[in-house]
Amino acid sequence: MEMTGTNNTQVIFRNYVKGYPKETDFELIKSSLTSLILPPESTAVLLKNLYLACDPYMRHRMSNQISNPGTLINSYTPGSVLVGYGVAKVVQSKHPDFQEGDFVWGLTGWEEYTIIHNPSSLNKIKNIDVPLSYYLGVLGIAGIAAYIGFVHLCSPKAGETVYVSTASGGVGQLVGQFAKMMGCYVVGSVSTEEKVDLAKTNFGYDHVFNYKEEDWGEDLKRYFPQGIDIYFDNVGGQMLDEVLGHMRPHGKIAACGMISQYNLDEPEGVKEMFSIITKRLEIKGYVETDFKHMYQEYIELAVRYLKEGKLVYVEDVAEGLENACSALVGIFYGRNVGKQLVRLADK
Amino acid sequence: MEMTGTNNTQVIFRNYVKGYPKETDFELIKSSLTSLILPPESTAVLLKNLYLACDPYMRHRMSNQISNPGTLINSYTPGSVLVGYGVAKVVQSKHPDFQEGDFVWGLTGWEEYTIIHNPSSLNKIKNIDVPLSYYLGVLGIAGIAAYIGFVHLCSPKAGETVYVSTASGGVGQLVGQFAKMMGCYVVGSVSTEEKVDLAKTNFGYDHVFNYKEEDWGEDLKRYFPQGIDIYFDNVGGQMLDEVLGHMRPHGKIAACGMISQYNLDEPEGVKEMFSIITKRLEIKGYVETDFKHMYQEYIELAVRYLKEGKLVYVEDVAEGLENACSALVGIFYGRNVGKQLVRLADK
């Protein structure tokens, strides 16, 4: 059993969050490693966490959702270790499917070592000749969200016009590349000039605009004179409202995320709803974890594309748990350039 | 050629409307019949209008849409005869497909006699052993809207829970009956106690509530303790916002109409949009005229159901063009009980 040091550094979720999360909503503590003992009669595994993902959906789990159980998202428990997607190495196993030394990805704790009591929730990593961190991005739920939402739910055709909000984010950068592979015209929006360059140069977007600097409505009119066939929505709110007015008849909207709304006490109202009827729009909400049966198919495809150089992936990696909360808070301000991760160890 | 009197009474659309339409937005005039001469080299037909429909979509054509051409709805021309769906008799024809004495339904003028220059837009009535007025309701676009939106786009299954706003309206009364035929549990909302009784007694709704008297949220919670599988939306706005919070995961929304929004200067914002993602909802906007290839199939089915007594249809009939504008204005206040029509003549 491979463990170093005498402590397990952990990120504790202090209490329910209102508004934007702050670093002080979390606390870094050091627990004793001696508590990390697998129950004798269990099928548990002990993980050494290597990479953690900073994912927008985590914001919901920081809210008190008791009053809104229909959302299917459980709140974090105040005082407990934060939970999120991670890539980890199995350092001890009582489960027949997992051996010491296996690499896995799935929900884990924001801490150095985690006991997983039901390892069937973990995904064993088969292809290890790509960066392991990719299993939190292009080969993880971000990639699956992009693939399911864009390719599977919107069935894009060559020549269709596509708009992607957060064009350089963990999901958006992939939607842009998939759209180009499929012969679409694709335009994205981002929050800085640096990301404009990144999205054009690395991800092949036909046009990218900085939504913080420019008039969205004018940009959308300029770049989509005939309207938008597919909107891949990562932001919701006012941008979704504006986009509805620019959709082409029979257009499709993949509702993947609404990050602009997550830190508001009350969501913004979307007014342009009547366009749904006059333009015969289809809006599809989805959650990538409903498509587990398609994970392996997608991962094999994406690994092949990565090896062939058809797909690239840009990550923004923070170093160590001491920088993890700042990185997590940062994604809600758009500070990350590419998929935001935290590296705890390489192997 | 069968024409009576010496005048053609006409309803003139005076000018673009803001807010709720008023009777004074229209003017009744009498034109000379002598202008009703079919051009010699044309394929025009001359119609004697029997029934006219008061349809909610007509409100959009009363607005100045020039600034919003993407809506695919053309404004009425101020100073011209109002246009809407009607049932009419062909009294003169230069078109090979139409003979004097044929009954037709389609877009016509709000006037006693109308020349249609392109009769291919008209639908010839094949089954005349049902009330002719039905071709403006159960056998016209209202029926097609109900059938396409509910049966075709939502694919309801027995046991699913269905909510219909405007449960006793021209479309809603049919959705309720289709839902019961298909083994669904169906609840509707209406604006008066009279309509509550009508919807329960005539259309078979399991429950009906008066949305003007009660707390929508409480009603929806009470009648849909497990949530709503299918929402057939005729009203949009605040009701749609509330319903989003009551949808069951993987629920479907047919966006048929948004009558609560048509007379507002600015639409209400819909805030509960994030439910689209967390509940994996599908919202489909549609316009029944996109489904012309399915009209005849539907009409034959509905005629059979009507004759077998499986389907009933309730109309609210105003008498004569002098009462037409009051009837049209009334639908935006929910004054009609059942489908609002205007009768000009029986045959």
XYZ file of C-alpha atoms in Angstrom:
694
model
C 0.000 0.000 0.000
C 1.449 3.215 -1.274
C 0.818 6.208 0.979
C 3.124 9.070 1.810
C 3.176 11.423 4.806
C 1.155 11.024 7.949
C -1.806 13.273 7.173
C -4.738 13.295 4.767
C -5.225 16.896 3.659
C -8.921 17.552 3.033
C -11.153 20.334 1.714
C -14.166 20.766 3.988
C -17.405 22.316 2.751
C -18.226 24.701 5.599
C -21.819 25.727 4.974
C -24.454 26.362 2.314
C -23.489 29.107 -0.105
C -25.540 32.085 -1.265
C -24.379 34.107 -4.238
C -20.889 33.559 -5.603
C -18.866 30.978 -3.650
C -15.848 32.355 -1.767
C -12.651 30.649 -0.681
C -13.822 31.074 2.916
C -16.753 28.767 2.194
C -14.177 25.975 2.378
C -11.533 25.002 4.899
C -8.350 23.022 4.480
C -7.754 20.562 7.306
C -5.364 17.722 7.995
C -6.798 14.434 9.249
C -4.899 11.429 10.419
C -4.155 8.762 7.839
C -4.861 6.104 10.424
C -8.622 6.486 9.936
C -8.267 5.224 6.351
C -8.864 1.565 7.020
C -11.062 -0.442 4.669
C -13.870 -2.268 6.542
C -12.895 -5.967 6.648
C -16.131 -7.412 5.216
C -16.579 -4.695 2.596
C -15.885 -4.345 -1.127
C -14.419 -0.869 -0.615
C -11.354 0.603 -2.278
C -8.874 3.197 -1.066
C -7.996 5.848 -3.627
C -5.043 8.162 -3.909
C -6.488 11.186 -5.694
C -4.339 12.537 -8.524
C -6.505 15.162 -10.235
C -9.746 16.883 -9.240
C -12.142 18.674 -11.599
C -13.655 22.093 -10.931
C -17.092 21.609 -12.518
C -19.857 24.247 -12.709
C -22.568 21.820 -11.515
C -20.811 21.735 -8.112
C -22.309 25.140 -7.374
C -25.779 23.578 -7.029
C -24.566 21.121 -4.478
C -23.340 24.086 -2.425
C -26.916 25.422 -2.155
C -29.471 24.140 0.294
C -31.656 22.112 -2.068
C -33.954 20.615 0.563
C -36.720 22.968 -0.542
C -36.290 21.898 -4.151
C -35.873 18.109 -4.203
C -37.115 17.826 -7.783
C -33.811 19.050 -9.153
C -32.207 15.636 -8.555
C -29.063 17.304 -7.215
C -28.159 16.582 -3.601
C -26.653 19.326 -1.513
C -23.240 18.845 0.028
C -23.346 18.219 3.764
C -21.915 21.181 5.692
C -18.818 20.110 7.625
C -18.046 17.236 5.251
C -15.341 16.743 2.657
C -16.171 18.294 -0.700
C -17.012 15.770 -3.439
C -16.377 16.006 -7.154
C -15.047 14.145 -10.169
C -11.466 12.988 -9.837
C -8.847 10.754 -11.380
C -7.267 8.464 -8.799
C -5.062 5.458 -8.302
C -6.321 2.446 -6.389
C -3.913 1.918 -3.498
C -5.883 -0.789 -1.709
C -8.889 -2.842 -2.838
C -11.372 -5.294 -1.382
C -13.385 -5.284 -4.631
C -12.728 -8.076 -7.150
C -12.905 -5.673 -10.131
C -10.232 -3.295 -8.844
C -6.569 -4.043 -8.167
C -3.893 -1.961 -6.498
C -2.332 0.211 -9.158
C -5.513 0.582 -11.267
C -6.353 4.080 -12.420
C -9.993 5.170 -12.130
C -12.176 8.241 -12.621
C -15.430 9.101 -10.903
C -16.812 10.910 -7.888
C -14.263 11.150 -5.104
C -13.368 13.399 -2.177
C -11.419 16.646 -2.357
C -8.628 15.159 -0.274
C -5.445 13.187 -0.772
C -6.938 9.779 0.014
C -10.547 8.630 -0.178
C -12.331 5.425 0.744
C -15.016 4.527 -1.816
C -17.478 2.110 -0.281
C -19.305 1.316 -3.515
C -16.619 1.232 -6.234
C -19.109 0.269 -8.956
C -19.592 4.040 -9.341
C -15.971 4.302 -10.516
C -14.853 3.997 -14.127
C -11.700 2.000 -14.699
C -9.275 3.766 -17.031
C -8.347 1.480 -19.909
C -6.298 3.797 -22.100
C -3.429 5.149 -20.030
C -1.315 6.335 -22.966
C -3.091 9.709 -22.881
C -2.739 12.227 -20.025
C -4.684 10.861 -17.049
C -6.117 14.317 -16.369
C -8.047 14.030 -19.656
C -10.480 11.742 -17.820
C -11.753 14.877 -16.077
C -12.205 16.689 -19.373
C -12.166 15.440 -22.930
C -12.463 11.798 -21.785
C -14.709 12.514 -18.785
C -18.091 14.117 -18.207
C -17.121 17.314 -20.067
C -16.395 15.316 -23.205
C -19.486 13.204 -22.752
C -21.608 16.331 -22.224
C -20.263 17.822 -25.462
C -20.730 14.619 -27.446
C -24.190 13.690 -26.162
C -25.573 17.216 -26.237
C -24.223 18.243 -29.601
C -23.734 15.121 -31.703
C -26.390 12.840 -30.220
C -29.219 15.235 -29.290
C -28.821 17.897 -31.999
C -27.866 15.613 -34.955
C -25.886 18.388 -36.688
C -25.586 18.371 -40.462
C -22.844 19.818 -42.639
C -23.515 23.468 -43.405
C -25.582 24.125 -40.304
C -24.795 27.171 -38.208
C -23.805 26.567 -34.588
C -23.363 28.928 -31.672
C -21.534 27.902 -28.484
C -21.427 29.998 -25.337
C -18.228 29.527 -23.230
C -16.440 28.477 -26.401
C -13.109 27.723 -24.715
C -14.456 26.025 -21.583
C -14.153 22.374 -20.713
C -17.224 21.471 -22.779
C -17.367 24.344 -25.284
C -13.898 23.755 -26.733
C -15.007 20.239 -27.698
C -18.353 21.293 -29.155
C -16.484 23.748 -31.388
C -14.140 21.033 -32.629
C -16.942 18.497 -33.155
C -18.898 21.123 -35.093
C -15.970 21.777 -37.428
C -15.363 18.028 -37.915
C -18.999 17.705 -38.973
C -18.786 20.520 -41.503
C -20.714 23.135 -39.544
C -20.098 26.864 -39.322
C -19.384 27.570 -35.662
C -19.197 30.767 -33.654
C -18.435 31.016 -29.953
C -18.404 33.578 -27.191
C -15.863 33.893 -24.365
C -15.033 36.352 -21.573
C -11.493 37.556 -22.459
C -9.374 38.403 -25.499
C -6.959 35.602 -24.558
C -9.801 33.113 -24.888
C -10.874 34.631 -28.213
C -7.419 33.770 -29.585
C -7.419 30.341 -27.996
C -10.798 29.381 -29.405
C -9.928 30.564 -32.918
C -6.396 29.178 -33.014
C -6.724 25.914 -31.132
C -10.346 24.889 -31.542
C -11.002 26.093 -35.075
C -13.988 28.376 -34.423
C -14.943 30.405 -37.484
C -15.577 33.451 -35.283
C -15.313 34.169 -31.582
C -16.429 37.267 -29.703
C -15.843 38.576 -26.202
C -19.320 38.883 -24.729
C -18.060 41.176 -21.962
C -16.801 43.761 -24.449
C -19.380 43.643 -27.181
C -23.079 43.894 -27.894
C -24.263 40.272 -28.041
C -27.242 41.088 -30.187
C -25.103 42.868 -32.777
C -22.524 40.093 -32.741
C -25.121 37.393 -33.248
C -26.723 39.398 -36.051
C -23.351 39.907 -37.741
C -22.140 36.309 -37.442
C -25.503 34.667 -38.086
C -27.197 36.772 -40.753
C -29.431 33.782 -41.590
C -29.884 32.701 -37.970
C -28.628 29.917 -35.739
C -29.497 26.263 -36.423
C -28.023 24.841 -33.208
C -27.347 26.639 -29.948
C -25.229 24.738 -27.458
C -26.123 26.539 -24.249
C -23.692 26.551 -21.348
C -24.820 29.829 -19.781
C -28.620 30.298 -19.819
C -30.168 33.592 -18.640
C -29.854 36.755 -20.714
C -27.708 35.090 -23.363
C -30.313 32.370 -23.915
C -32.974 35.098 -24.079
C -30.998 36.946 -26.772
C -30.209 33.779 -28.729
C -33.896 32.768 -28.936
C -34.433 35.855 -31.068
C -31.641 34.782 -33.436
C -32.624 31.146 -33.929
C -33.496 29.923 -37.382
C -36.840 28.159 -37.886
C -36.688 24.519 -36.743
C -33.530 25.252 -34.740
C -32.399 23.134 -31.808
C -31.075 24.119 -28.418
C -29.053 21.725 -26.268
C -29.461 22.917 -22.679
C -26.198 21.711 -21.128
C -25.599 24.326 -18.431
C -26.725 27.741 -17.200
C -23.626 28.991 -15.382
C -24.719 32.645 -15.589
C -27.590 31.800 -13.226
C -25.972 29.624 -10.590
C -24.875 32.381 -8.243
C -27.987 34.545 -8.484
C -30.517 34.629 -5.650
C -33.262 34.612 -8.248
C -32.822 33.515 -11.868
C -33.163 36.014 -14.686
C -36.421 35.700 -16.588
C -36.258 34.590 -20.213
C -38.678 36.726 -22.216
C -38.221 35.633 -25.811
C -40.155 32.386 -25.209
C -42.702 32.971 -27.965
C -39.931 32.383 -30.505
C -40.126 28.729 -29.466
C -43.499 28.559 -31.205
C -43.058 30.919 -34.137
C -39.698 29.356 -35.008
C -40.712 25.777 -34.119
C -37.732 25.367 -31.813
C -36.802 22.272 -29.876
C -35.089 22.695 -26.512
C -33.594 19.600 -24.942
C -32.293 19.489 -21.416
C -30.021 16.610 -20.498
C -27.626 15.357 -17.878
C -24.638 13.409 -19.159
C -24.802 10.812 -16.385
C -28.045 9.502 -17.972
C -25.907 8.216 -20.852
C -23.501 5.881 -19.053
C -24.186 3.218 -21.678
C -22.475 5.502 -24.214
C -19.402 6.430 -22.179
C -17.076 3.708 -23.471
C -18.103 4.229 -27.097
C -17.362 7.930 -26.769
C -14.086 7.483 -24.892
C -12.710 5.126 -27.535
C -13.673 7.541 -30.289
C -12.126 10.502 -28.470
C -8.903 8.632 -27.661
C -8.558 7.821 -31.339
C -9.151 11.442 -32.355
C -6.641 12.643 -29.760
C -3.979 10.235 -30.997
C -4.644 11.217 -34.601
C -4.355 14.887 -33.669
C -7.949 15.591 -34.784
C -8.925 16.744 -31.314
C -6.979 18.912 -28.873
C -7.786 19.722 -25.285
C -6.679 22.678 -23.186
C -6.548 22.462 -19.406
C -5.918 25.038 -16.718
C -4.213 23.185 -13.885
C -3.906 24.503 -10.325
C -1.270 22.900 -8.153
C -2.213 21.225 -4.887
C -5.185 21.237 -2.553
C -4.015 24.560 -1.083
C -4.899 26.184 -4.442
C -7.992 24.072 -5.116
C -10.647 26.348 -3.629
C -9.335 29.424 -5.365
C -9.460 27.497 -8.655
C -12.995 26.284 -7.967
C -14.237 29.781 -7.087
C -12.466 31.141 -10.166
C -14.537 29.218 -12.698
C -17.617 31.242 -11.719
C -15.721 34.400 -12.688
C -14.377 32.865 -15.896
C -10.777 33.020 -14.624
C -9.882 29.617 -16.058
C -8.533 29.268 -19.579
C -9.639 25.800 -20.653
C -10.840 23.081 -18.325
C -10.002 23.920 -14.698
C -8.347 21.077 -12.784
C -6.375 20.645 -9.585
C -3.314 18.411 -9.586
C -2.549 16.594 -6.331
C -0.052 14.077 -7.660
C 1.000 12.659 -11.021
C 0.707 8.985 -10.128
C -74.361 32.598 -58.914
C -75.979 32.807 -55.546
C -75.641 36.208 -53.883
C -78.135 38.107 -51.796
C -78.452 41.811 -51.085
C -76.547 44.560 -52.784
C -73.735 45.093 -50.315
C -70.730 43.160 -49.076
C -70.446 43.854 -45.338
C -66.780 43.838 -44.314
C -64.703 44.086 -41.138
C -61.803 46.476 -41.664
C -58.637 46.313 -39.585
C -58.098 49.971 -38.747
C -54.540 50.123 -37.393
C -51.867 48.217 -35.506
C -52.901 47.256 -32.000
C -51.008 47.698 -28.735
C -52.163 45.891 -25.632
C -55.576 44.229 -25.648
C -57.505 44.651 -28.891
C -60.680 46.731 -28.682
C -63.796 46.717 -30.817
C -62.805 50.179 -32.024
C -59.701 48.703 -33.629
C -62.089 47.425 -36.297
C -64.733 49.037 -38.440
C -67.770 47.560 -40.144
C -68.309 48.910 -43.643
C -70.526 48.082 -46.579
C -68.933 47.800 -50.007
C -70.659 47.340 -53.288
C -71.138 43.789 -54.525
C -70.357 44.925 -58.046
C -66.612 44.926 -57.305
C -66.731 41.139 -56.798
C -65.899 40.121 -60.328
C -63.476 37.266 -60.963
C -60.643 38.306 -63.309
C -61.350 36.642 -66.691
C -57.952 34.929 -67.188
C -57.603 33.873 -63.534
C -58.165 30.672 -61.558
C -59.879 32.615 -58.773
C -62.967 31.590 -56.853
C -65.667 33.664 -55.200
C -66.627 32.530 -51.707
C -69.724 33.140 -49.650
C -68.405 33.026 -46.080
C -70.529 30.969 -43.688
C -68.484 30.797 -40.467
C -65.408 32.670 -39.261
C -63.046 31.552 -36.487
C -61.794 33.783 -33.697
C -58.270 32.390 -33.256
C -55.690 33.612 -30.711
C -52.864 33.754 -33.306
C -54.757 36.607 -35.006
C -53.531 38.918 -32.244
C -49.967 38.751 -33.652
C -51.124 39.810 -37.049
C -52.625 42.902 -35.400
C -49.165 44.008 -34.189
C -46.619 45.739 -36.344
C -44.209 42.884 -36.993
C -41.933 44.669 -39.428
C -39.293 44.951 -36.724
C -39.513 41.237 -36.017
C -39.673 39.445 -39.375
C -38.265 36.207 -37.935
C -41.595 35.353 -36.377
C -42.980 34.225 -39.748
C -46.275 35.957 -39.021
C -47.281 38.775 -41.350
C -49.032 41.774 -39.933
C -52.457 42.699 -41.197
C -52.475 45.734 -43.433
C -54.176 48.694 -41.758
C -57.264 49.710 -43.710
C -57.756 46.254 -45.192
C -60.319 43.554 -44.586
C -59.448 41.330 -41.631
C -58.337 37.813 -42.585
C -58.825 34.553 -40.702
C -59.905 30.966 -41.038
C -63.406 30.490 -42.366
C -65.815 27.931 -43.771
C -67.322 29.072 -47.033
C -69.335 28.016 -50.049
C -67.959 28.432 -53.540
C -70.431 30.603 -55.436
C -68.356 31.083 -58.564
C -65.179 29.363 -59.760
C -62.583 29.702 -62.477
C -60.477 26.973 -60.914
C -60.818 23.406 -62.251
C -60.683 21.862 -58.747
C -63.573 23.900 -57.354
C -67.192 23.901 -58.467
C -70.059 26.151 -57.542
C -71.646 24.685 -54.420
C -68.446 23.181 -53.009
C -67.799 23.814 -49.330
C -64.248 24.796 -48.337
C -62.278 25.900 -45.297
C -59.147 28.036 -45.169
C -58.022 31.645 -44.889
C -60.695 34.045 -46.045
C -61.855 37.600 -45.436
C -64.015 38.798 -42.553
C -66.775 39.782 -44.928
C -69.788 38.245 -46.601
C -68.103 37.487 -49.920
C -64.401 37.044 -50.697
C -62.457 36.522 -53.889
C -59.611 34.022 -53.403
C -57.052 34.451 -56.155
C -55.045 31.328 -55.284
C -57.608 28.700 -54.256
C -54.952 26.011 -53.740
C -54.722 27.401 -50.195
C -58.293 26.237 -49.593
C -59.242 22.818 -48.237
C -62.226 21.207 -49.893
C -64.668 19.774 -47.363
C -65.324 16.102 -48.126
C -67.439 15.079 -45.149
C -70.470 17.338 -45.031
C -72.554 15.125 -42.729
C -71.025 16.870 -39.687
C -71.650 20.515 -38.769
C -69.737 22.672 -41.259
C -68.567 24.929 -38.434
C -66.502 22.012 -37.122
C -63.991 22.756 -39.886
C -62.994 25.808 -37.862
C -62.531 23.751 -34.700
C -62.339 20.027 -34.181
C -61.867 19.401 -37.933
C -59.793 22.545 -38.567
C -56.558 24.001 -37.280
C -57.648 23.752 -33.633
C -58.110 20.016 -33.974
C -54.915 19.636 -35.946
C -53.019 21.670 -33.324
C -54.329 19.381 -30.579
C -53.582 16.190 -32.501
C -50.113 17.137 -33.762
C -48.963 18.762 -30.527
C -50.258 16.153 -28.133
C -50.458 12.842 -29.994
C -47.719 13.297 -32.575
C -45.084 15.391 -30.752
C -45.546 14.168 -27.157
C -46.227 10.457 -27.880
C -48.317 10.035 -24.710
C -48.463 6.647 -23.003
C -51.224 5.201 -20.835
C -50.775 6.206 -17.216
C -48.864 9.407 -17.959
C -49.933 12.604 -16.237
C -51.042 15.473 -18.479
C -51.736 19.122 -17.730
C -53.627 21.360 -20.178
C -53.985 25.100 -19.759
C -57.220 26.556 -21.275
C -58.824 23.148 -20.828
C -62.148 24.072 -22.412
C -60.819 26.169 -25.291
C -60.922 25.280 -28.949
C -57.719 23.225 -28.677
C -57.659 22.292 -24.991
C -61.039 20.525 -24.982
C -59.653 18.137 -27.620
C -56.324 17.542 -25.873
C -58.247 16.542 -22.756
C -60.380 14.071 -24.698
C -57.385 12.623 -26.598
C -55.532 12.234 -23.288
C -58.411 10.268 -21.761
C -58.728 8.094 -24.894
C -55.048 7.235 -24.547
C -55.360 6.257 -20.893
C -53.687 9.315 -19.389
C -54.563 11.161 -16.193
C -55.462 14.688 -17.284
C -55.944 17.910 -15.357
C -56.875 21.262 -16.854
C -57.187 24.876 -15.856
C -59.851 27.359 -16.970
C -60.950 30.888 -16.107
C -64.521 30.417 -14.780
C -66.572 27.954 -12.722
C -68.823 27.375 -15.742
C -65.818 26.124 -17.683
C -64.722 23.938 -14.760
C -68.044 22.105 -15.044
C -67.872 21.955 -18.817
C -64.367 20.496 -18.870
C -65.186 17.863 -16.272
C -68.614 16.913 -17.606
C -68.145 17.129 -21.357
C -64.451 16.530 -21.943
C -63.716 13.987 -19.219
C -60.935 15.799 -17.370
C -60.011 14.069 -14.106
C -59.683 17.443 -12.384
C -60.138 21.043 -13.448
C -59.298 24.193 -11.508
C -60.099 27.858 -11.978
C -56.717 29.535 -12.242
C -58.228 32.942 -11.516
C -59.560 31.823 -8.142
C -56.869 29.523 -6.865
C -53.152 29.265 -6.178
C -51.720 27.563 -9.265
C -48.730 26.211 -7.448
C -50.890 24.575 -4.772
C -53.273 23.174 -7.360
C -50.488 21.673 -9.408
C -48.901 20.193 -6.297
C -52.233 18.710 -5.204
C -53.223 17.263 -8.581
C -49.730 16.161 -9.609
C -48.075 14.853 -6.454
C -45.614 12.889 -8.643
C -45.232 15.654 -11.220
C -46.392 16.296 -14.774
C -45.270 14.092 -17.673
C -46.772 16.199 -20.453
C -47.694 19.865 -20.378
C -49.776 21.072 -23.292
C -49.125 24.807 -23.131
C -51.663 27.226 -24.527
C -50.833 30.193 -22.298
C -47.049 30.611 -21.691
C -45.776 33.265 -19.269
C -46.205 32.825 -15.519
C -48.139 29.578 -15.874
C -45.348 28.023 -17.928
C -42.865 29.279 -15.328
C -44.845 27.614 -12.543
C -45.354 24.382 -14.479
C -41.605 23.977 -15.131
C -41.178 23.515 -11.400
C -43.814 20.753 -11.385
C -42.579 18.733 -14.344
C -41.492 15.161 -13.815
C -38.001 14.149 -15.009
C -37.950 13.492 -18.778
C -41.234 15.387 -19.165
C -42.352 16.944 -22.433
C -43.879 20.327 -23.164
C -45.816 21.017 -26.360
C -45.618 24.772 -26.932
C -48.863 25.400 -28.831
C -49.750 28.927 -27.774
C -48.904 31.642 -25.248
C -52.137 33.629 -25.090
C -51.275 35.193 -21.710
C -48.441 37.086 -23.431
C -50.036 38.322 -26.632
C -51.399 41.597 -25.308
C -48.423 42.586 -23.146
C -46.022 45.286 -24.263
C -43.183 43.149 -22.980
C -43.410 39.420 -22.310
C -43.123 38.062 -18.794
C -39.779 36.437 -18.066
C -39.731 32.716 -17.405
C -37.367 32.077 -14.500
C -37.605 28.355 -13.837
C -35.495 27.527 -16.918
C -32.874 25.526 -15.040
C -35.497 22.817 -14.509
C -35.102 22.090 -18.231
C -31.658 20.686 -17.460
C -32.118 19.124 -14.036
C -35.340 17.431 -15.159
C -34.133 16.650 -18.680
C -37.175 18.316 -20.237
C -37.989 18.578 -23.894
C -39.848 21.639 -25.138
C -41.201 21.535 -28.664
C -42.621 24.527 -30.423
C -44.738 23.908 -33.497
C -47.138 25.484 -35.930
C -49.924 23.264 -37.191
C -49.705 24.558 -40.761
C -46.329 22.775 -41.066
C -48.255 19.497 -40.967
C -50.558 19.868 -43.971
C -49.596 16.363 -45.088
C -51.347 15.039 -41.971
C -54.579 17.079 -42.221
C -56.626 14.525 -44.125
C -55.501 11.615 -41.972
C -56.506 13.536 -38.874
C -59.808 14.792 -40.270
C -60.918 11.277 -41.225
C -60.012 9.997 -37.769
C -61.820 12.842 -36.038
C -64.947 12.504 -38.208
C -65.091 8.831 -37.256
C -64.700 9.639 -33.553
C -67.381 12.316 -33.785
C -69.826 9.944 -35.468
C -69.083 7.224 -32.923
C -69.646 9.712 -30.091
C -66.089 9.288 -28.807
C -65.333 12.955 -29.329
C -67.522 15.973 -28.613
C -66.930 19.583 -29.491
C -68.307 22.710 -27.859
C -68.573 25.954 -29.783
C -69.475 29.474 -28.765
C -71.176 31.042 -31.766
C -71.689 34.774 -32.243
C -74.313 35.811 -34.765
C -73.386 37.999 -37.728
C -70.518 40.282 -38.653
C -71.985 42.997 -36.417
C -71.061 40.832 -33.406
C -67.811 39.476 -34.857
C -65.362 42.002 -33.396
C -66.813 41.780 -29.922
C -66.433 37.990 -30.121
C -62.854 38.278 -31.354
C -61.891 40.742 -28.608
C -63.613 38.507 -26.064
C -61.321 35.518 -26.533
C -58.424 37.513 -25.053
C -60.478 37.957 -21.878
C -61.581 34.315 -21.830
C -65.243 35.291 -22.421
C -65.835 32.406 -24.835
C -67.037 29.031 -23.595
C -65.646 26.568 -26.114
C -64.379 27.479 -29.555
C -65.407 31.026 -30.516
C -66.948 31.332 -33.967
C -69.005 33.848 -35.904
C -71.925 32.637 -38.027
C -72.696 34.637 -41.162
C -74.941 32.133 -42.889
C -75.741 28.438 -42.660
C -75.239 27.570 -46.299
